[in-house]
CSV table of C-alpha atoms and ligand atoms in Angstrom, one decimal:
chain,number,residue,atom,x,y,z
T,1,MET,CA,-33.6,-46.7,-19.1
T,2,ARG,CA,-34.2,-47.2,-15.4
T,3,PHE,CA,-30.9,-48.9,-15.0
T,4,ALA,CA,-29.0,-45.9,-16.7
T,5,HIS,CA,-30.9,-43.5,-14.5
T,6,ARG,CA,-29.5,-45.3,-11.3
T,7,TRP,CA,-26.2,-45.4,-12.8
T,8,ILE,CA,-26.3,-41.6,-13.2
T,9,ILE,CA,-27.4,-41.0,-9.4
T,10,GLY,CA,-24.6,-43.4,-8.3
T,11,ILE,CA,-22.0,-41.4,-10.2
T,12,THR,CA,-23.1,-38.3,-9.1
T,13,CYS,CA,-23.1,-39.3,-5.4
T,14,LEU,CA,-19.4,-40.6,-5.8
T,15,ILE,CA,-18.5,-37.3,-7.3
T,16,LEU,CA,-20.3,-35.2,-4.6
T,17,VAL,CA,-18.4,-37.4,-1.9
T,18,TRP,CA,-15.1,-36.8,-3.6
T,19,LEU,CA,-15.7,-33.0,-3.7
T,20,LEU,CA,-16.7,-33.0,0.0
T,21,HIS,CA,-13.6,-34.8,0.9
T,22,PHE,CA,-11.6,-31.9,-0.4
T,23,VAL,CA,-13.7,-29.2,1.3
T,24,CYS,CA,-13.4,-31.2,4.7
T,25,TRP,CA,-9.8,-31.6,4.4
T,26,ASP,CA,-9.4,-27.8,3.9
T,27,LEU,CA,-11.6,-27.1,6.9
T,28,VAL,CA,-9.6,-29.5,9.0
T,29,GLU,CA,-6.2,-27.9,8.1
T,30,LEU,CA,-7.5,-24.5,8.4
T,31,PHE,CA,-8.7,-25.4,12.0
T,32,ASP,CA,-5.3,-26.8,12.8
T,33,VAL,CA,-3.5,-23.9,11.7
T,34,GLN,CA,-5.9,-21.6,13.8
T,35,LYS,CA,-5.4,-23.8,16.7
T,36,SER,CA,-1.6,-23.7,16.6
T,37,THR,CA,-1.2,-19.9,16.1
T,38,THR,CA,-3.7,-18.8,18.8
T,39,ALA,CA,-3.6,-21.3,21.5
T,40,ALA,CA,0.0,-21.9,23.0
T,41,PRO,CA,-0.4,-24.8,25.3
T,42,ILE,CA,-1.2,-24.3,28.9
T,43,GLU,CA,2.0,-24.2,31.2
T,44,LEU,CA,2.5,-26.1,34.3
T,45,LEU,CA,5.7,-25.4,36.5
T,46,TRP,CA,7.3,-27.7,38.9
T,47,TRP,CA,8.3,-25.8,41.9
T,48,SER,CA,9.7,-28.6,43.8
T,49,HIS,CA,13.4,-29.4,43.2
T,50,HIS,CA,12.9,-33.1,43.1
T,51,PHE,CA,14.5,-33.6,39.5
T,52,SER,CA,18.2,-32.5,39.4
T,53,PHE,CA,17.8,-32.0,35.6
T,54,VAL,CA,16.3,-29.0,33.8
T,55,TYR,CA,12.9,-30.1,32.2
T,56,ASP,CA,10.8,-28.4,29.6
T,57,GLU,CA,8.6,-30.3,27.3
T,58,VAL,CA,5.3,-30.3,25.6
T,59,ARG,CA,3.3,-33.1,27.0
T,60,GLN,CA,0.4,-34.8,25.1
T,61,CYS,CA,-2.3,-36.0,27.4
T,62,GLY,CA,-5.1,-37.5,25.2
T,63,ALA,CA,-6.8,-34.7,23.7
T,64,PHE,CA,-5.1,-32.1,25.9
T,65,GLU,CA,-1.5,-30.6,25.6
T,66,CYS,CA,0.5,-28.8,28.0
T,67,ARG,CA,4.0,-27.5,28.4
T,68,VAL,CA,5.7,-28.9,31.4
T,69,THR,CA,8.8,-27.4,32.8
T,70,ASN,CA,10.8,-26.8,36.1
T,71,LYS,CA,12.4,-23.5,35.1
T,72,ARG,CA,11.2,-21.2,37.7
T,73,GLN,CA,11.8,-18.2,35.3
T,74,ARG,CA,8.5,-19.2,33.7
T,75,LEU,CA,6.4,-18.7,36.8
T,76,SER,CA,4.6,-15.6,35.3
T,77,SER,CA,3.4,-17.5,32.2
T,78,ALA,CA,2.5,-20.7,34.3
T,79,ARG,CA,-1.1,-21.6,34.8
T,80,ALA,CA,-0.5,-24.2,37.4
T,81,VAL,CA,2.2,-24.7,39.8
T,82,LEU,CA,3.3,-28.3,40.8
T,83,PHE,CA,4.6,-29.4,44.1
T,84,TYR,CA,6.0,-32.7,45.0
T,85,GLY,CA,5.1,-33.3,48.7
T,86,THR,CA,8.3,-34.9,49.9
T,87,ALA,CA,10.4,-32.2,48.5
T,88,LEU,CA,8.4,-29.2,50.0
T,89,LYS,CA,10.2,-26.5,51.9
T,90,THR,CA,8.4,-24.2,54.3
T,91,GLY,CA,10.4,-21.2,53.2
T,92,ASP,CA,10.1,-22.0,49.5
T,93,PHE,CA,6.8,-21.1,48.0
T,94,PRO,CA,6.2,-18.9,44.8
T,95,MET,CA,5.0,-15.6,46.5
T,96,PRO,CA,3.3,-13.3,45.8
T,97,ARG,CA,0.8,-15.9,44.2
T,98,SER,CA,-0.9,-14.6,41.2
T,99,PRO,CA,-4.6,-15.1,40.9
T,100,GLN,CA,-4.2,-17.1,37.8
T,101,HIS,CA,-2.0,-19.8,39.7
T,102,LEU,CA,-3.5,-23.1,40.4
T,103,TRP,CA,-1.4,-25.0,43.1
T,104,ALA,CA,-1.4,-28.7,42.7
T,105,LEU,CA,0.1,-31.1,45.2
T,106,LEU,CA,1.4,-34.6,44.6
T,107,HIS,CA,2.0,-36.3,47.9
T,108,GLU,CA,2.1,-40.2,48.3
T,109,GLU,CA,4.0,-40.4,51.8
T,110,SER,CA,2.7,-40.6,55.3
T,111,PRO,CA,2.7,-37.4,57.6
T,112,ARG,CA,6.1,-38.3,59.0
T,113,ASN,CA,7.8,-36.7,56.1
T,114,VAL,CA,5.9,-33.3,55.8
T,115,ILE,CA,4.4,-32.9,59.3
T,116,TYR,CA,2.2,-29.9,58.3
T,117,ALA,CA,0.6,-31.6,55.3
T,118,PRO,CA,-2.4,-33.1,57.1
T,119,PHE,CA,-3.7,-29.7,58.3
T,120,ASP,CA,-6.5,-27.8,56.6
T,121,ASP,CA,-4.8,-24.6,57.2
T,122,PHE,CA,-2.0,-25.7,54.6
T,123,LEU,CA,-4.2,-27.8,52.2
T,124,GLN,CA,-6.8,-25.3,51.7
T,125,HIS,CA,-4.3,-23.4,49.5
T,126,PHE,CA,-4.2,-26.1,46.9
T,127,ASN,CA,-6.7,-26.3,44.1
T,128,PHE,CA,-5.8,-30.0,43.0
T,129,THR,CA,-4.5,-32.9,44.8
T,130,SER,CA,-3.1,-36.4,44.2
T,131,THR,CA,-2.7,-38.5,47.3
T,132,PHE,CA,-3.5,-41.8,48.7
T,133,SER,CA,-6.9,-40.5,50.0
T,134,ARG,CA,-9.9,-41.6,47.8
T,135,TYR,CA,-11.1,-38.0,48.5
T,136,SER,CA,-8.2,-36.5,46.5
T,137,ASP,CA,-8.7,-35.2,42.9
T,138,GLN,CA,-6.6,-38.1,41.5
T,139,PRO,CA,-6.4,-40.8,44.1
T,140,ILE,CA,-3.4,-43.1,44.1
T,141,THR,CA,-4.7,-45.4,46.6
T,142,THR,CA,-3.6,-48.6,45.0
T,143,GLN,CA,-0.3,-47.0,43.8
T,144,TRP,CA,1.8,-49.7,45.5
T,145,LEU,CA,-0.1,-52.7,43.8
T,146,PRO,CA,2.0,-53.5,40.7
T,147,SER,CA,-1.1,-54.7,38.9
T,148,ALA,CA,-4.5,-56.4,39.1
T,149,HIS,CA,-3.0,-59.5,37.3
T,150,ASP,CA,-0.3,-59.9,40.1
T,151,LEU,CA,-3.1,-59.9,42.6
T,152,ILE,CA,-4.8,-62.9,41.2
T,153,SER,CA,-1.8,-64.6,39.4
T,154,MET,CA,-0.7,-67.9,40.9
T,155,ASP,CA,3.1,-67.4,40.1
T,156,TYR,CA,4.1,-67.3,43.7
T,157,THR,CA,1.3,-68.9,45.5
T,158,MET,CA,2.3,-72.0,47.5
T,159,SER,CA,0.0,-74.6,48.9
T,160,PHE,CA,-0.9,-74.8,52.6
T,161,ASP,CA,0.8,-78.2,52.7
T,162,PHE,CA,4.0,-77.0,51.2
T,163,LYS,CA,4.0,-73.9,53.6
T,164,SER,CA,3.5,-76.5,56.5
T,165,SER,CA,6.1,-79.0,55.4
T,166,ASN,CA,8.7,-76.1,55.3
T,167,LEU,CA,8.7,-75.6,59.1
T,168,ASN,CA,11.3,-76.9,61.4
T,169,GLY,CA,9.5,-77.2,64.6
T,170,PRO,CA,6.2,-75.6,65.9
T,171,SER,CA,5.6,-72.3,64.2
T,172,PRO,CA,2.7,-70.4,62.8
T,173,SER,CA,5.1,-69.4,60.1
T,174,VAL,CA,4.9,-65.3,60.2
T,175,VAL,CA,7.3,-63.0,58.5
T,176,PHE,CA,8.5,-59.6,59.6
T,177,LEU,CA,10.4,-57.3,57.3
T,178,ASN,CA,10.6,-53.7,58.4
T,179,SER,CA,13.6,-51.5,59.0
T,180,ASP,CA,11.8,-48.3,60.1
T,181,CYS,CA,11.9,-48.8,63.9
T,182,ASP,CA,10.5,-45.4,65.1
T,183,THR,CA,7.0,-45.3,63.7
T,184,MET,CA,4.0,-43.1,64.4
T,185,SER,CA,1.8,-46.3,64.6
T,186,GLY,CA,3.8,-47.9,67.4
T,187,ARG,CA,4.6,-50.9,65.2
T,188,GLU,CA,7.8,-51.8,67.1
T,189,ASP,CA,6.1,-51.7,70.5
T,190,TYR,CA,3.3,-53.9,69.1
T,191,MET,CA,5.6,-56.4,67.5
T,192,LYS,CA,7.7,-56.8,70.8
T,193,GLU,CA,4.5,-57.8,72.7
T,194,LEU,CA,3.4,-60.2,69.6
T,195,MET,CA,6.7,-61.8,69.8
T,196,ARG,CA,6.4,-62.7,73.1
T,197,HIS,CA,3.3,-64.9,72.2
T,198,ILE,CA,4.2,-66.5,68.9
T,199,ASN,CA,7.5,-67.2,66.7
T,200,VAL,CA,8.0,-64.5,64.1
T,201,ASP,CA,10.9,-64.4,61.8
T,202,SER,CA,12.1,-61.0,61.8
T,203,PHE,CA,14.6,-60.2,59.0
T,204,GLY,CA,14.5,-56.3,59.0
T,205,SER,CA,16.8,-54.0,61.2
T,206,CYS,CA,13.7,-53.9,63.8
T,207,LEU,CA,13.6,-56.7,66.3
T,208,ARG,CA,15.9,-58.9,63.9
T,209,ASN,CA,16.3,-62.4,64.9
T,210,LYS,CA,17.3,-64.0,61.6
T,211,ASP,CA,19.3,-63.0,58.6
T,212,LEU,CA,18.1,-62.7,55.1
T,213,PRO,CA,19.7,-65.0,52.5
T,214,ALA,CA,22.9,-63.1,51.4
T,215,SER,CA,21.4,-62.6,48.0
T,216,LEU,CA,18.5,-60.5,49.6
T,217,GLN,CA,20.3,-58.6,52.0
T,218,ASN,CA,21.4,-55.4,50.0
T,219,ASP,CA,18.3,-54.8,48.0
T,220,TYR,CA,15.3,-55.7,49.8
T,221,LEU,CA,14.3,-52.1,50.5
T,222,ASN,CA,14.9,-50.8,46.9
T,223,ASN,CA,13.4,-53.7,45.1
T,224,LEU,CA,10.1,-54.4,46.9
T,225,TYR,CA,8.8,-56.7,44.4
T,226,SER,CA,12.0,-58.6,43.2
T,227,PRO,CA,11.2,-62.1,42.1
T,228,LYS,CA,13.6,-63.4,44.6
T,229,LEU,CA,12.3,-61.6,47.3
T,230,LEU,CA,8.6,-62.6,46.5
T,231,ARG,CA,9.7,-66.3,46.2
T,232,PHE,CA,11.3,-66.0,49.7
T,233,LEU,CA,8.4,-64.5,51.3
T,234,SER,CA,5.8,-66.9,49.5
T,235,ARG,CA,6.8,-69.8,51.8
T,236,TYR,CA,5.4,-68.1,54.9
T,237,LYS,CA,1.9,-68.3,56.0
T,238,PHE,CA,1.4,-64.9,57.4
T,239,MET,CA,3.1,-61.6,56.9
T,240,ILE,CA,3.2,-58.7,59.3
T,241,ALA,CA,1.9,-55.6,57.5
T,242,ILE,CA,1.8,-52.7,60.0
T,243,GLU,CA,2.0,-49.2,58.1
T,244,ASN,CA,4.3,-46.6,59.6
T,245,ALA,CA,1.3,-44.2,60.2
T,246,VAL,CA,-2.4,-44.6,60.3
T,247,CYS,CA,-4.1,-42.6,57.7
T,248,GLU,CA,-7.2,-43.4,55.8
T,249,ASP,CA,-6.4,-45.1,52.3
T,250,TYR,CA,-2.5,-44.9,53.3
T,251,ILE,CA,-1.9,-48.6,51.9
T,252,THR,CA,1.6,-49.4,51.0
T,253,GLU,CA,3.1,-52.7,49.8
T,254,LYS,CA,2.9,-53.9,53.2
T,255,PHE,CA,-0.7,-54.7,52.4
T,256,TRP,CA,-0.5,-55.7,48.8
T,257,ARG,CA,2.8,-57.7,48.7
T,258,PRO,CA,1.6,-60.5,50.7
T,259,LEU,CA,-1.7,-60.7,48.9
T,260,VAL,CA,0.3,-61.0,45.6
T,261,VAL,CA,2.5,-64.0,46.9
T,262,GLY,CA,-0.5,-65.8,48.5
T,263,VAL,CA,0.4,-65.0,52.2
T,264,ILE,CA,-2.1,-63.7,54.7
T,265,PRO,CA,-1.2,-60.1,55.7
T,266,ILE,CA,-1.6,-59.3,59.4
T,267,TYR,CA,-2.6,-55.7,58.8
T,268,PHE,CA,-2.7,-52.4,60.8
T,269,GLY,CA,-3.0,-49.1,59.2
T,270,SER,CA,-5.8,-47.4,57.2
T,271,PRO,CA,-8.9,-47.7,59.5
T,272,SER,CA,-10.9,-48.3,56.2
T,273,ILE,CA,-8.6,-51.0,54.8
T,274,LYS,CA,-11.5,-53.5,54.5
T,275,ASP,CA,-12.9,-51.4,51.7
T,276,TRP,CA,-9.8,-52.5,49.4
T,277,GLN,CA,-9.7,-56.3,50.1
T,278,PRO,CA,-10.1,-58.4,47.0
T,279,GLN,CA,-12.6,-60.6,48.7
T,280,LYS,CA,-14.6,-60.1,52.0
T,281,LYS,CA,-12.1,-61.8,54.0
T,282,SER,CA,-8.5,-61.6,52.6
T,283,ALA,CA,-6.4,-60.3,55.5
T,284,ILE,CA,-6.3,-60.5,59.4
T,285,PHE,CA,-6.7,-57.0,61.1
T,286,VAL,CA,-4.9,-56.2,64.3
T,287,SER,CA,-7.8,-53.8,65.5
T,288,ASP,CA,-10.3,-56.7,65.3
T,289,PHE,CA,-8.3,-58.2,68.5
T,290,PRO,CA,-8.1,-56.6,71.9
T,291,ASN,CA,-4.5,-57.2,72.3
T,292,ALA,CA,-1.5,-59.1,70.8
T,293,ALA,CA,-2.1,-62.2,72.9
T,294,ALA,CA,-5.5,-62.6,71.4
T,295,LEU,CA,-4.2,-62.1,67.7
T,296,GLY,CA,-1.2,-64.6,68.7
T,297,ARG,CA,-3.8,-67.2,69.7
T,298,TYR,CA,-6.0,-66.8,66.6
T,299,ILE,CA,-2.8,-67.0,64.4
T,300,MET,CA,-1.8,-70.2,65.9
T,301,GLU,CA,-5.2,-71.8,65.3
T,302,LEU,CA,-5.4,-70.5,61.8
T,303,SER,CA,-2.0,-71.8,60.9
T,304,GLU,CA,-3.2,-75.4,61.5
T,305,ASN,CA,-6.4,-75.3,59.7
T,306,LYS,CA,-6.1,-75.8,56.1
T,307,THR,CA,-9.7,-75.0,55.0
T,308,GLU,CA,-9.8,-71.9,57.3
T,309,TYR,CA,-6.3,-70.8,55.9
T,310,ASP,CA,-7.6,-71.2,52.3
T,311,SER,CA,-10.6,-69.3,52.9
T,312,PHE,CA,-8.5,-66.1,53.1
T,313,ARG,CA,-7.0,-66.8,49.6
T,314,GLY,CA,-10.0,-66.6,47.5
T,315,HIS,CA,-8.2,-64.0,45.2
T,316,LYS,CA,-5.9,-67.0,44.2
T,317,LEU,CA,-7.9,-70.0,44.5
T,318,ASN,CA,-11.2,-69.1,43.3
T,319,ARG,CA,-10.5,-68.9,39.6
T,320,SER,CA,-13.8,-67.9,38.3
T,321,HIS,CA,-14.4,-64.8,40.9
T,322,PRO,CA,-11.1,-63.8,42.1
T,323,ILE,CA,-11.6,-60.1,42.8
T,324,GLN,CA,-15.2,-59.9,44.3
T,325,ASN,CA,-14.8,-56.2,45.6
T,326,GLU,CA,-16.3,-53.9,43.1
T,327,LYS,CA,-14.7,-50.8,44.6
T,328,LEU,CA,-11.4,-52.3,44.1
T,329,LEU,CA,-12.1,-53.5,40.6
T,330,HIS,CA,-13.5,-50.1,39.5
T,331,HIS,CA,-10.2,-48.4,41.0
T,332,LEU,CA,-8.1,-50.8,39.2
T,333,ILE,CA,-9.9,-50.1,35.8
T,334,THR,CA,-10.4,-46.4,36.3
T,335,TYR,CA,-6.8,-45.4,37.7
T,336,PRO,CA,-4.0,-46.0,35.2
T,337,HIS,CA,-1.4,-47.0,37.8
T,338,GLN,CA,-1.4,-50.6,37.1
T,339,THR,CA,0.5,-50.6,33.7
T,340,ARG,CA,4.2,-51.3,33.2
T,341,GLU,CA,4.5,-47.8,31.3
T,342,TYR,CA,3.0,-45.8,34.3
T,343,ASP,CA,4.9,-42.8,35.2
T,344,PHE,CA,4.0,-41.3,38.5
T,345,PHE,CA,5.1,-37.8,37.6
T,346,GLU,CA,3.7,-37.9,34.2
T,347,THR,CA,0.4,-39.2,35.2
T,348,PHE,CA,-0.1,-36.4,37.6
T,349,GLU,CA,1.0,-33.7,35.1
T,350,CYS,CA,-1.7,-34.9,32.7
T,351,ALA,CA,-4.4,-34.8,35.4
T,352,VAL,CA,-3.4,-31.3,36.3
T,353,CYS,CA,-3.1,-30.3,32.5
T,354,LYS,CA,-6.7,-31.5,32.0
T,355,TYR,CA,-7.9,-29.8,35.1
T,356,ALA,CA,-6.2,-26.5,34.3
T,357,THR,CA,-7.5,-26.6,30.7
T,358,HIS,CA,-11.1,-26.5,31.8
T,359,SER,CA,-11.1,-24.1,34.6
T,360,GLY,CA,-14.4,-24.9,36.2
T,361,PRO,CA,-15.6,-23.5,39.4
T,362,ILE,CA,-13.3,-22.5,42.4
T,363,LYS,CA,-12.0,-25.6,44.0
T,364,ARG,CA,-9.8,-25.8,47.2
T,365,ALA,CA,-8.5,-28.9,48.9
T,366,ASN,CA,-9.3,-29.7,52.5
T,367,ALA,CA,-8.0,-32.1,55.2
T,368,ARG,CA,-9.9,-35.1,53.5
T,369,HIS,CA,-7.7,-35.1,50.4
T,370,TYR,CA,-5.0,-36.1,52.7
T,371,ASN,CA,-6.9,-38.1,55.4
T,372,CYS,CA,-4.8,-38.4,58.6
T,373,PRO,CA,-5.7,-38.0,62.1
T,374,LEU,CA,-4.2,-35.0,63.7
T,375,VAL,CA,-3.2,-37.1,66.7
T,376,PRO,CA,-1.2,-40.4,65.9
T,377,ILE,CA,-3.3,-43.5,66.3
T,378,TYR,CA,-1.2,-46.8,67.1
T,379,ALA,CA,-1.9,-50.4,67.6
T,380,PRO,CA,-3.6,-51.5,71.0
T,381,LEU,CA,-0.9,-52.6,73.4
T,382,GLU,CA,-1.5,-55.3,76.2
T,383,SER,CA,0.3,-53.0,78.7
T,384,LYS,CA,-2.2,-50.3,78.0
T,385,LYS,CA,0.7,-47.9,78.0
T,386,GLU,CA,1.3,-45.8,75.0
T,387,PRO,CA,4.2,-46.8,72.7
T,388,GLU,CA,7.6,-45.3,73.9
T,389,ARG,CA,7.7,-42.6,71.2
T,390,ALA,CA,4.0,-41.4,71.5
T,391,THR,CA,4.6,-38.3,73.3
T,392,ASP,CA,7.3,-37.3,70.8
T,393,TRP,CA,5.0,-37.8,67.8
T,394,ARG,CA,2.3,-36.0,69.3
T,395,SER,CA,4.7,-33.1,69.8
T,396,ALA,CA,5.8,-33.4,66.3
T,397,MET,CA,2.2,-33.1,65.1
T,398,GLU,CA,1.9,-30.1,67.3
T,399,VAL,CA,4.6,-28.5,65.6
T,400,GLY,CA,3.2,-29.4,62.3
T,401,GLN,CA,0.1,-27.7,63.2
T,402,CYS,CA,1.9,-24.5,64.0
T,403,GLN,CA,3.8,-24.7,60.8
T,404,ALA,CA,0.6,-25.1,58.8
T,405,ARG,CA,-0.9,-22.0,60.5
T,406,ILE,CA,2.1,-20.0,59.9
T,407,LEU,CA,2.0,-20.9,56.2
T,408,ASP,CA,-1.6,-19.9,56.1
T,409,THR,CA,-0.8,-16.7,57.5
T,410,PHE,CA,2.1,-16.0,55.0
T,411,PHE,CA,0.0,-17.2,52.0
T,412,ARG,CA,-2.7,-14.9,53.0
T,413,SER,CA,-0.6,-11.9,53.5
T,414,ASN,CA,0.7,-12.9,49.9
T,415,LYS,CA,4.0,-11.2,50.3
T,416,PRO,CA,7.5,-12.9,49.5
T,417,TYR,CA,9.1,-14.5,52.5
T,418,ASN,CA,12.1,-16.9,53.2
T,419,GLU,CA,13.2,-19.8,55.4
T,420,ALA,CA,14.6,-17.4,57.8
T,421,ASP,CA,11.3,-15.4,58.1
T,422,PHE,CA,9.6,-18.6,58.6
T,423,GLU,CA,11.8,-20.0,61.4
T,424,ALA,CA,11.6,-16.7,63.1
T,425,GLU,CA,8.0,-16.9,63.2
T,426,LEU,CA,8.0,-20.4,64.4
T,427,ASN,CA,10.4,-19.7,67.2
T,428,ARG,CA,8.3,-16.6,68.3
T,429,ARG,CA,5.1,-18.8,68.4
T,430,MET,CA,6.8,-21.7,70.4
T,431,ASP,CA,8.3,-19.2,72.8
T,432,ASP,CA,4.9,-17.8,73.5
T,433,ASN,CA,3.6,-21.1,73.9
T,434,ARG,CA,1.2,-20.8,70.9
T,435,CYS,CA,2.2,-24.0,69.4
T,436,SER,CA,0.9,-26.1,72.3
T,437,ILE,CA,-1.8,-28.6,72.3
T,438,ASP,CA,-4.9,-27.6,70.6
T,439,PRO,CA,-8.0,-28.9,72.8
T,440,LYS,CA,-9.8,-29.6,69.4
T,441,LEU,CA,-7.3,-32.2,68.8
T,442,HIS,CA,-8.3,-34.2,71.8
P,501,LIG,C1,-11.2,-75.7,60.4
P,501,LIG,O1,-11.8,-74.6,60.0
P,501,LIG,C2,-13.4,-74.9,59.5
P,501,LIG,C3,-14.1,-73.5,59.3
P,501,LIG,O2,-13.2,-73.0,58.1
P,501,LIG,C4,-14.1,-75.7,60.5
P,501,LIG,O3,-15.4,-75.9,60.3
P,501,LIG,C5,-13.3,-76.8,61.3
P,501,LIG,O4,-14.0,-77.3,62.4
P,501,LIG,C6,-12.0,-76.4,61.8
P,501,LIG,N1,-11.1,-77.7,62.1
P,501,LIG,C7,-10.5,-77.8,63.1
P,501,LIG,C8,-9.7,-79.0,63.3
P,501,LIG,O5,-10.6,-76.9,64.0
P,502,LIG,C1,-16.0,-68.5,43.8
P,502,LIG,O1,-16.9,-67.3,44.1
P,502,LIG,C2,-18.1,-67.5,43.8
P,502,LIG,C3,-18.8,-66.0,44.0
P,502,LIG,O2,-18.7,-65.8,45.2
P,502,LIG,C4,-18.9,-68.7,44.4
P,502,LIG,O3,-20.3,-68.7,44.1
P,502,LIG,C5,-18.1,-69.8,44.1
P,502,LIG,O4,-18.6,-70.9,44.8
P,502,LIG,C6,-16.6,-69.7,44.6
P,502,LIG,N1,-16.0,-71.0,44.0
P,502,LIG,C7,-15.1,-71.6,44.7
P,502,LIG,C8,-14.5,-72.8,44.1
P,502,LIG,O5,-14.9,-71.3,45.9
P,503,LIG,C1,-7.3,-21.9,44.0
P,503,LIG,O1,-7.2,-21.9,45.5
P,503,LIG,C2,-6.9,-20.5,46.0
P,503,LIG,C3,-6.5,-20.9,47.5
P,503,LIG,O2,-7.6,-21.4,48.2
P,503,LIG,C4,-8.2,-19.7,45.9
P,503,LIG,O3,-8.1,-18.5,46.5
P,503,LIG,C5,-8.4,-19.8,44.5
P,503,LIG,O4,-9.7,-19.1,44.2
P,503,LIG,C6,-8.6,-21.2,43.7
P,503,LIG,N1,-8.9,-21.1,42.3
P,503,LIG,C7,-9.7,-21.7,41.5
P,503,LIG,C8,-9.7,-21.6,40.2
P,503,LIG,O5,-10.3,-22.6,42.1
């Protein structure tokens, strides 16, 4: 009797679950229909002309969905307008700006490309940013590191003894591979001094004293991580890693590539670079030395001491704890750049899609979102003189500041204007000397 009782309860439960399943299914369907009829996806409009093709598609970003296009006629229905830093034009912003328009900026380059970008007057008009700065809304600080795995992989790592056996004659084994010879950081001036103290193999068009193997000559600028190039670089003990401009967190392949191939970077660039090393001591920092002579002496010493040399390569040689920097680990895990499928533009679109879907409190970017000093900083020179081009770069930044202020005025007046209007205003201010040095910058 008791057994039959249980059996009845069991059957009843099964039937109930079965009925519930239908009810739930209907509810889910009903909800889906309602969602698709009432909520058209939020629209994002690329204002910059960095794609030559027309682009209009629905993008699925996890639980969020947005329509992303570069058809300018969709401006009135766009929730967010997207700008790509390198393609910005002073005379080409969507004016008048409607109050519903969020502006979002993706900019991974140093200020030399867009000289007004570092200024608050300009940045404050954006609601969302993705830059190298850790303070931007979607930081891409480690964008130039292919993957966390590359950082610890032994694929290209040569032993100290192998590197030493490869040398003809006395040399600390330093490689320099740069082709931009007019930098805000004074790279070429510093290298001229360093190369008076130690042998450096320079293969780029700056201060070249050797030719790359023929198989590498054409492609080394487009294919920064080609296996052939990595193998070539990995024989060296040190690699010069001086950025073309000094900004907080502006870190390019110059830092990561030597780390990937087990070569010690000689770094100058982001003042807070030590925050991003895989271990406490993974690179040599130009700013730790008073001048190139002192740095040269240190490199000579280090190039002959195996124990000391290898102590810089813990990310390769300590198999149980290769990355000991929590901040770097956290960043590599949190931000999805380090995957093969990573698409620079799509990742940004999705970040803006999520942001635009939850319209939270009012948000404006500021100078920290693109953290560059307003007066260029350069590597310490022995001669105590400034780099040759220092004055030119300072004036360039002054013009940048002037441009940022004009844009600020135009954006606030919120009326349409064009490039000619912008140029006329710039010329007016230059003639009146209103673009000259701002004492606040000194
Ligand atoms: C090499 O460096 C180590 C420290 O890593 C030091 O103890 C040792 O004396 C150095 N050897 C020489 C020959 O300078
Ligand atoms: C690897 O790093 C850990 C943590 O710092 C340390 O305890 C250990 O001794 C290191 N191992 C080697 C082989 O250097
Ligand atoms: C977006 O930025 C503009 C310009 O700074 C500002 O006026 C507006 O209130 C911001 N909107 C939101 C939703 O944060």
